[in-house]
Coordinates of C-alpha atoms and ligand atoms in Angstrom, one line a residue:
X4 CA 87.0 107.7 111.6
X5 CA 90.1 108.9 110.1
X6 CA 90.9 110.7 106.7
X7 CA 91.9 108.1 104.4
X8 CA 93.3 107.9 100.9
X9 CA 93.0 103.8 99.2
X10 CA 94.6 102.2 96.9
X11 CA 95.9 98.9 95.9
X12 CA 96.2 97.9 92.6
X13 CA 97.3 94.4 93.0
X14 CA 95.2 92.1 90.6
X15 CA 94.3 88.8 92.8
X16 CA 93.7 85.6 90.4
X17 CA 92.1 83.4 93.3
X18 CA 91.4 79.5 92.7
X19 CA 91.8 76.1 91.8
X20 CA 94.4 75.7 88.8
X21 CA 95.0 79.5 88.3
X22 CA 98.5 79.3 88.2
X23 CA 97.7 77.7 84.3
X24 CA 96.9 81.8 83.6
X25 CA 100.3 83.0 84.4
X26 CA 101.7 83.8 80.5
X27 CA 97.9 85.9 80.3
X28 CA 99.6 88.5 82.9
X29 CA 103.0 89.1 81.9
X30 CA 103.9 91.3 78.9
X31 CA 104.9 89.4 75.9
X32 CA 108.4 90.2 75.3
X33 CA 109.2 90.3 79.1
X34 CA 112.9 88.5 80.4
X35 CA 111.8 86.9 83.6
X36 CA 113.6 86.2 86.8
X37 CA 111.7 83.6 88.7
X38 CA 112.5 83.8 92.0
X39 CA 112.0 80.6 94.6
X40 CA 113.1 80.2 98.0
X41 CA 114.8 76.6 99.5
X42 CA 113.5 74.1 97.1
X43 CA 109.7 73.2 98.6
X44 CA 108.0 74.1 94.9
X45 CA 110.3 70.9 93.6
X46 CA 109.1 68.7 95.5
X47 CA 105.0 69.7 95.4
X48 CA 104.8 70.6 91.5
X49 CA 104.7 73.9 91.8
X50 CA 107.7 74.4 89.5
X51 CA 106.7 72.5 87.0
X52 CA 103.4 74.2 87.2
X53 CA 104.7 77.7 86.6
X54 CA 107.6 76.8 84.1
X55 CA 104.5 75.0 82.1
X56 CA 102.3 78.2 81.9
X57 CA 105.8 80.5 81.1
X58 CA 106.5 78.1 78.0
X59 CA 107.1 80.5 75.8
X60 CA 109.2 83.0 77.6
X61 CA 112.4 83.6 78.5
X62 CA 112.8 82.5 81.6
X63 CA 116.2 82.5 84.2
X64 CA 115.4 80.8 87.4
X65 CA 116.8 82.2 90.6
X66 CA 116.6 79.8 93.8
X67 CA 117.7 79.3 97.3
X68 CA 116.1 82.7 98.9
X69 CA 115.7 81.4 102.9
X70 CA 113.1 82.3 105.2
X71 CA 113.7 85.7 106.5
X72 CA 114.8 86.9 103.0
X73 CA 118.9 87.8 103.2
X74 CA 120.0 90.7 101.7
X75 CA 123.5 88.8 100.7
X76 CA 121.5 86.4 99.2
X77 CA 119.0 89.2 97.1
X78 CA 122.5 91.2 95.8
X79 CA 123.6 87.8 94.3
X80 CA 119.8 88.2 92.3
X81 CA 120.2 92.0 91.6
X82 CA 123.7 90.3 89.7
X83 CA 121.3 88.0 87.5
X84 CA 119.0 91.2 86.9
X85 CA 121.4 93.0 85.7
X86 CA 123.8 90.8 84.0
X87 CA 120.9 89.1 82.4
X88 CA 119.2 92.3 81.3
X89 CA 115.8 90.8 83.0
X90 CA 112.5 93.4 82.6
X91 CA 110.0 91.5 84.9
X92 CA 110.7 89.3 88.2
X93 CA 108.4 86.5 89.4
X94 CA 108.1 85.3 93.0
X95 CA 107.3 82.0 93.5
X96 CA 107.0 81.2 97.4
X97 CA 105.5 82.3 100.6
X98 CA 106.4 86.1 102.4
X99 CA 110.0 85.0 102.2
X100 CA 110.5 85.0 98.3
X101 CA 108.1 87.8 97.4
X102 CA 109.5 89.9 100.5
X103 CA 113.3 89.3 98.8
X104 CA 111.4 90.0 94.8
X105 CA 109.9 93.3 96.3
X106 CA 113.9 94.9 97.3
X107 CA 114.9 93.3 94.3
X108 CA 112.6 94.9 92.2
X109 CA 113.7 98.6 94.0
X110 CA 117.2 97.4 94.1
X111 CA 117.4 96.9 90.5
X112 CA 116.2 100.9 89.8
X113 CA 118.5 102.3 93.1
X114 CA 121.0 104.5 92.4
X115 CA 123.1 104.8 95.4
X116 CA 126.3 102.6 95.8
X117 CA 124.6 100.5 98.9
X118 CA 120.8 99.0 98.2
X119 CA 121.0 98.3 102.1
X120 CA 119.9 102.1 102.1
X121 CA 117.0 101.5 100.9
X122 CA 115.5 99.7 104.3
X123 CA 118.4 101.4 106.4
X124 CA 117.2 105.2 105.4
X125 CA 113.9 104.8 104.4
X126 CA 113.9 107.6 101.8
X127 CA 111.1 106.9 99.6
X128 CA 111.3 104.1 96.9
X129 CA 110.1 106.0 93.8
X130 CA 111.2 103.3 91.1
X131 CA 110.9 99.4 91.2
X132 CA 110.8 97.1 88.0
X133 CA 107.5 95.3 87.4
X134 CA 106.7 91.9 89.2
X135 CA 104.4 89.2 90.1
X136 CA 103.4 86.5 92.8
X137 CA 102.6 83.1 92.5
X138 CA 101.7 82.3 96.7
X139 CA 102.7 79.4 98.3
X140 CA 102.0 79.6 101.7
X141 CA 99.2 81.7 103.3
X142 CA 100.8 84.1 106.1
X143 CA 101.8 87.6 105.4
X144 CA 99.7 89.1 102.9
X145 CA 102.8 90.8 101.1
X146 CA 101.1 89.5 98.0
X147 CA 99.0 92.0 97.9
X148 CA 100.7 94.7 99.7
X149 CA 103.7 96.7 99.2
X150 CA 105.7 95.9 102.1
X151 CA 109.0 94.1 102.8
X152 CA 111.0 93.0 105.4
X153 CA 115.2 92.4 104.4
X154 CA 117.6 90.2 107.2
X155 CA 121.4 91.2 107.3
X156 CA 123.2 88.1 108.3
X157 CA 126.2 90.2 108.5
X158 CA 124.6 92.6 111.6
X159 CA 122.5 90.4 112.5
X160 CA 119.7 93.1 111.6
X161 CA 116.2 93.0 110.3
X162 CA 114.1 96.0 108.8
X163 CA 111.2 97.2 107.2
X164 CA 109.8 99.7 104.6
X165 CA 108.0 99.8 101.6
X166 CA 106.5 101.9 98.6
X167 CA 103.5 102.5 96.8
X168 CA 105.1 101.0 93.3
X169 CA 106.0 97.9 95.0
X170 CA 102.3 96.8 94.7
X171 CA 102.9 92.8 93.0
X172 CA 100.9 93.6 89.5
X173 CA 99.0 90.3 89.8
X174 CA 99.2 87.7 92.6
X175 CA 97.8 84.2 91.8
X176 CA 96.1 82.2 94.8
X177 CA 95.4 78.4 94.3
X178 CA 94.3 77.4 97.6
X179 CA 95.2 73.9 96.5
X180 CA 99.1 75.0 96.9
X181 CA 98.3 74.8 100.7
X182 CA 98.0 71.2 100.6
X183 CA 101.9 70.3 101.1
X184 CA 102.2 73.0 103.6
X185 CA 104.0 71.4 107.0
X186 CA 101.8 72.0 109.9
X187 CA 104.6 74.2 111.6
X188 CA 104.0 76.8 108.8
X189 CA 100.2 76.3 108.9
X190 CA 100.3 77.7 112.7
X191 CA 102.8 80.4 111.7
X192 CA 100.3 81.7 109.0
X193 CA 97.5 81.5 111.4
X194 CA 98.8 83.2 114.2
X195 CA 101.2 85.9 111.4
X196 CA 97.3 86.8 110.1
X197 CA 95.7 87.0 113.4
X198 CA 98.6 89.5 114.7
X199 CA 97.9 91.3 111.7
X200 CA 94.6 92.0 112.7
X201 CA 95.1 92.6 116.0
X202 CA 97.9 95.5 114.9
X203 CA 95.2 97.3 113.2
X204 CA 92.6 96.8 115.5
X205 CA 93.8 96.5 119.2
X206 CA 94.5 100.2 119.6
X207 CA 91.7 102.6 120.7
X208 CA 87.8 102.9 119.8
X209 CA 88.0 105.7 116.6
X210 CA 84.1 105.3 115.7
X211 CA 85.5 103.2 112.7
X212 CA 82.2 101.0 113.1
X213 CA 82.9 99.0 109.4
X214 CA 86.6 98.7 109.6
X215 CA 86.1 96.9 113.3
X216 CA 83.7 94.6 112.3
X217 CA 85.8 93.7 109.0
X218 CA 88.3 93.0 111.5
X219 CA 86.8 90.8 113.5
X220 CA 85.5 88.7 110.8
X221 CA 88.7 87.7 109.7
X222 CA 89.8 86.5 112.9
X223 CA 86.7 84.5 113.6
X224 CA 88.0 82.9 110.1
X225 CA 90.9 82.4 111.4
X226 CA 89.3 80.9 115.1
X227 CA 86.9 79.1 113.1
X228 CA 88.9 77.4 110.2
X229 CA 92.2 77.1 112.2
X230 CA 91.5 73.5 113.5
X231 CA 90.3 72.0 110.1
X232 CA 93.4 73.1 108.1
X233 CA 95.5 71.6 110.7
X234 CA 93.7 68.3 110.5
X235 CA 94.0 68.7 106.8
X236 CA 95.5 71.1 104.3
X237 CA 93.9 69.5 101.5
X238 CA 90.8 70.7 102.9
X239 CA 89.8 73.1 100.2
X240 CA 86.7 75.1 101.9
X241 CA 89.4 75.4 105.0
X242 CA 92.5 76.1 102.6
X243 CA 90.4 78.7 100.4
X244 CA 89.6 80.6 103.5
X245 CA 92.7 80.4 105.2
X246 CA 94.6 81.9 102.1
X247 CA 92.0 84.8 101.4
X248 CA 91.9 85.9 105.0
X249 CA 96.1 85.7 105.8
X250 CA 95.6 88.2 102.1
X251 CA 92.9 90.3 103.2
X252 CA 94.2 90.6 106.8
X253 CA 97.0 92.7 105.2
X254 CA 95.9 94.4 102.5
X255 CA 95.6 97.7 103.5
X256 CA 91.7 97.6 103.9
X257 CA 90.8 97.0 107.4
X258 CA 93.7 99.7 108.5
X259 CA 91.8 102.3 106.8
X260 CA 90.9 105.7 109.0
X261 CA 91.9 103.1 112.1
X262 CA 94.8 104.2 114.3
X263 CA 97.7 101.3 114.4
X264 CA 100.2 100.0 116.2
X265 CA 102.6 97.6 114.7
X266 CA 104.9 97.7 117.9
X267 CA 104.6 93.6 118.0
X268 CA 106.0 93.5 114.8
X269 CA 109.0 95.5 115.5
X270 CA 110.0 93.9 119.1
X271 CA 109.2 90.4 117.0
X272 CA 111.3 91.2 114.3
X273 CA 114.0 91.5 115.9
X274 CA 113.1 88.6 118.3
X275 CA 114.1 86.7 114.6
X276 CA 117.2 89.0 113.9
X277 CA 118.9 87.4 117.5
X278 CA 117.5 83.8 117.7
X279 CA 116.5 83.0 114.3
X280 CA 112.5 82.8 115.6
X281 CA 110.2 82.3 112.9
X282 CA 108.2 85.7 112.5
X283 CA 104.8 84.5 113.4
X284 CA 106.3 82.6 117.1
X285 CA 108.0 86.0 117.7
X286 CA 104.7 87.9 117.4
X287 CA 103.5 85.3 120.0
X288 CA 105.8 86.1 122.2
X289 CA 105.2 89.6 122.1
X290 CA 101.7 90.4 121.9
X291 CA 100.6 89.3 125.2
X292 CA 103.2 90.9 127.2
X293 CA 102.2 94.2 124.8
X294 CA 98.6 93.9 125.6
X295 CA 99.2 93.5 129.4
X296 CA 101.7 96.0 130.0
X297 CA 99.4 99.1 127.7
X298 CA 96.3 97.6 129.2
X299 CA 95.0 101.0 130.2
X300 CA 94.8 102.6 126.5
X301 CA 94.2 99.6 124.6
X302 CA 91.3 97.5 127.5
X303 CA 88.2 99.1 125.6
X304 CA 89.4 97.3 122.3
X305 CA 91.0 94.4 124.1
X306 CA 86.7 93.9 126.0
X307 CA 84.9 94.6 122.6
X308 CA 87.6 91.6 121.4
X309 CA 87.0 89.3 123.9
X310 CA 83.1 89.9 123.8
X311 CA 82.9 89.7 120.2
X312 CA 85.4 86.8 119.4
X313 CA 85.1 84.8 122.2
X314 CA 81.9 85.5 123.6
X315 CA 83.1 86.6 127.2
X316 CA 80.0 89.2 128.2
X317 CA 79.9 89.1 131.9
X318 CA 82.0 91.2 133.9
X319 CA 83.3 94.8 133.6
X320 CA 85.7 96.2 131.2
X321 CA 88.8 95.2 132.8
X322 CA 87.8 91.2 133.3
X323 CA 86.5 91.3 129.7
X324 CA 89.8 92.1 128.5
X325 CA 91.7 91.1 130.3
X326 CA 89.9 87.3 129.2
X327 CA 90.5 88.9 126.0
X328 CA 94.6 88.5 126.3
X329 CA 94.4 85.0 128.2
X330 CA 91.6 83.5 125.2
X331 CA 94.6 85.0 122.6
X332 CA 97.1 83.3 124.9
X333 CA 95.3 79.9 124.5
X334 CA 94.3 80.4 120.8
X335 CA 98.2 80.4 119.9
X336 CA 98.9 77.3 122.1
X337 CA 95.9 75.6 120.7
X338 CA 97.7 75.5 117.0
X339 CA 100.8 74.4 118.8
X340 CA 102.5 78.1 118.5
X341 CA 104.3 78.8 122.0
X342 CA 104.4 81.8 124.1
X343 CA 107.4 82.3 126.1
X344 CA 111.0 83.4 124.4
X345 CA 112.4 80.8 127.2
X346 CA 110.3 78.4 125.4
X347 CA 112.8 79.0 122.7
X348 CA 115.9 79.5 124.0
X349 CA 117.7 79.8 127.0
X350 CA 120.2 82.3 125.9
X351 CA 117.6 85.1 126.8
X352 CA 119.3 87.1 129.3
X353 CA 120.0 90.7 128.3
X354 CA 117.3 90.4 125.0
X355 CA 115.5 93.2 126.9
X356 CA 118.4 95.3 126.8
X357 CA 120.0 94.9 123.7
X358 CA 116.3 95.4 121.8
X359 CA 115.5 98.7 123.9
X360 CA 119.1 100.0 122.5
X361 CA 118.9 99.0 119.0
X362 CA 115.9 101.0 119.2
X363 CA 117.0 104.4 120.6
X364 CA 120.4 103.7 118.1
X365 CA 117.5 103.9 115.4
X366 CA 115.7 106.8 117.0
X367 CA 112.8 104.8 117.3
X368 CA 111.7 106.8 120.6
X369 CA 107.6 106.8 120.3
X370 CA 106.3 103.4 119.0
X371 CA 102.4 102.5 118.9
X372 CA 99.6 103.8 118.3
X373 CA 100.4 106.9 120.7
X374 CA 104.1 107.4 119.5
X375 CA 104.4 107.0 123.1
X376 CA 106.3 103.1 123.5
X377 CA 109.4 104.3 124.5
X378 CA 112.6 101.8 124.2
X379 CA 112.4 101.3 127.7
X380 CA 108.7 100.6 127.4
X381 CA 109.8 97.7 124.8
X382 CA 112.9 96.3 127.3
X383 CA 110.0 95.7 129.9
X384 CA 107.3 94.2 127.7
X385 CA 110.2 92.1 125.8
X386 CA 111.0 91.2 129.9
X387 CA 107.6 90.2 130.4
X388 CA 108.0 88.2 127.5
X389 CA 111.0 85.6 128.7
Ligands
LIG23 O1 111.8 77.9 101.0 P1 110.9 76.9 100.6 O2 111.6 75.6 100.3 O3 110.0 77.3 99.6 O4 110.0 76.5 101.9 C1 109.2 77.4 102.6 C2 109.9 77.9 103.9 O5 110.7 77.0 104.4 C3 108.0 76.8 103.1 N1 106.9 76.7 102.1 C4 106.3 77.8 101.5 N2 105.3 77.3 100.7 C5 105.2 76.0 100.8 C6 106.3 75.6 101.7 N3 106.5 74.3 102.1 C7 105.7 73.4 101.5 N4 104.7 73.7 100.6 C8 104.4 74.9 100.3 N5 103.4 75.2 99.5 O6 107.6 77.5 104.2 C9 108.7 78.1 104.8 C10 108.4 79.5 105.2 O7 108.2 80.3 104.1 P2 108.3 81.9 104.3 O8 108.1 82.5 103.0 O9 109.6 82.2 105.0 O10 107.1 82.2 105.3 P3 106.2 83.4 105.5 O11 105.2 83.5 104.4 O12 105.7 83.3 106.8 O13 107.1 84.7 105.3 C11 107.9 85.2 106.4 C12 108.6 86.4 106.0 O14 107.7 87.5 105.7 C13 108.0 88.6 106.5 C14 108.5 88.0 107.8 O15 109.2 89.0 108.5 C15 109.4 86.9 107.2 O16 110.7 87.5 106.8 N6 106.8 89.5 106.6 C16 106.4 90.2 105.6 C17 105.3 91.0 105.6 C18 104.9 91.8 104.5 N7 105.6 91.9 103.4 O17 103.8 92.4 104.5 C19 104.5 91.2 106.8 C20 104.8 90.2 107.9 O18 104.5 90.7 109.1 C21 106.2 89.7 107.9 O19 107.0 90.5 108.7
LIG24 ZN1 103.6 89.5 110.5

């Protein structure tokens, strides 16, 4: 195992009707920003809900962030901020909103001329005004981490980075918000939380007994629970352990002392920069090509995977994972989540290219666990992937 150093000191405020406990967790005198994204918390209550518990403050609402948060869209926020003299910002959504609140929140205490810095040099985030999280969708676990990922519609560019003060202070979780969740963004959360395992876990064997197994239970959750919350998102015993495992699969814990690899992510995100894929598909897309194509330094994980997930025990190394990438395979189609970018679009040609350079223009030469993925490692697992 790995040296580690753990912290996260995001206060979770997990079940039924917990959003009634909002005003307890936000300083009395505090000028809030609530932050929403297209207009879903309308329509299932969930405004109302959190307008009710923030009675007695002062509260200017802030709407319209999409999915894949824009940075166009967040500068018109950091206006209201700063105009409006706010002091604490509240996001009301799924990874979208409270990915946009997070660069808002360093945005608002950046000193530079362009807050696109911020993600584009990733020099570290020292200041960010207090927030919270109200979740509404289960997926990304950014409410209770302190990551964020900002589009540019203007380069058609997508990137990551994050700080240790960009911790929410206090997330709340009613499973019950699940229930007017369209199936579409069920099998997005599913499948975002499964990759995030998998990132932390499908690299090499690092003796990290504890951290593997904590791994693996979360994606049995997610195996196990997966076809009851599609049949019914009011299903509270399903809802309740959908929502705690997408949060837990990304809260920093299981990565501990484990090597990671994250290199999905990146080819995915920008899989959503070009075509617009929602994040979750794009990580479908990717991961199996990833798995096949580093199959040598990743096969030990990939057989302890497929023995202890999907029970595969005969055979030798190599047919147990290589069972393990095909039972992945068919766990995405099973929640209706496909795993070809032609499947998508058929504008593909080239995507392998024009990835592998936006990479080396970033300097991103040594991606993975290793820091060995090269860019032209990613053009021919992207290629694998059409
Ligand atoms: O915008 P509204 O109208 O609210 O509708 C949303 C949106 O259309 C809807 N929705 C959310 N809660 C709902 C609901 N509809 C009905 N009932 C509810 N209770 O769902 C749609 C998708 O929401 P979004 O927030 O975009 O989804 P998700 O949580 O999957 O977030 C995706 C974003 O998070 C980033 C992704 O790249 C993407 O930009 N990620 C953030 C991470 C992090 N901070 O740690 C890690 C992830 O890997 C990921 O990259
Ligand atoms: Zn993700």
């Amino acid at each position: 195992m790995n040296n580690f150093e753990f912290k996260n000191p995001t206060k979770i405020i997990f079940g039924k009707d917990k959003i009634a406990n909002l005003a307890k967790e936000i300083p009395a005198n505090a000028k809030i920003l609530m932050l929403y994204g297209g207009g879903s918390i309308k329509k299932n209550g969930i405004y109302e809900q959190v307008k009710n518990a923030l009675s007695a403050f002062e509260v200017v609402a802030f709407g319209g962030i999409p999915a894949n948060p824009e940075y166009e869209v967040m500068l018109d926020a950091l206006k209201v901020v700063k105009t409006q003299k706010i002091t604490f910002l509240l996001a009301v959504g799924g990874g979208s909103v409270i990915d946009g609140t997070k660069f808002l929140s360093a945005a608002a205490e950046y000193e530079g001329e362009t807050p696109w810095d911020i993600l584009s040099t990733r020099k570290p985030i020292l200041k960010g005004i207090p927030f919270g999280t109200v979740l509404t969708m289960p997926a990304t676990g950014s409410e209770m981490n302190s990551g964020f990922v900002i589009t540019r519609r203007e380069t058609k560019e997508k990137l990551a980075t994050g700080s240790p003060v960009l911790y929410p202070k206090f997330s709340i979780l009613d499973p019950q918000v699940v229930s007017s969740i369209p199936q579409k963004q069920i099998a997005n959360g599913l499948v975002d939380a499964y990759t995030h395992v998998l990132e932390q876990y499908m690299t090499y064997p690092n003796d990290s007994l504890l951290q593997d197994r904590f791994a693996e239970s979360i994606l049995q959750t997610l195996v196990e629970i997966a076809p009851a919350i599609l049949k019914d998102t009011s299903d509270y015993k399903a809802a309740s352990n959908f929502m705690w495992s997408c949060t837990m699969a990304l809260n920093g814990l299981i990565g501990q002392g484990v090597p990671q690899d994250w290199a999905v992510h990146m080819m995915g995100h920008e899989l959503t920069a070009i075509f617009g894929i929602d994040h979750a598909r794009t990580l479908a897309i990717i991961a199996p090509s990833h798995y096949r194509y580093n199959f040598d330094s990743k096969k030990e994980k990939l057989a302890q995977y497929a023995e202890r997930i999907w029970g595969v025990t005969d055979g030798t190394i190599e047919e147990k994972a290589k069972a393990g990438i095909d039972k992945t395979e068919t766990f995405f189609h099973s929640v209706g989540i496909k795993t070809k970018l032609s499947e998508y679009t058929t504008d593909y040609s080239g995507t392998a290219e024009k990835i592998s350079k936006r990479f080396s223009d970033r300097g991103w030469m040594g991606l993975g666990e290793n820091q060995k993925l090269t860019p032209a490692d990613a053009a021919k697992i992207v290629e694998m992937s059409y």
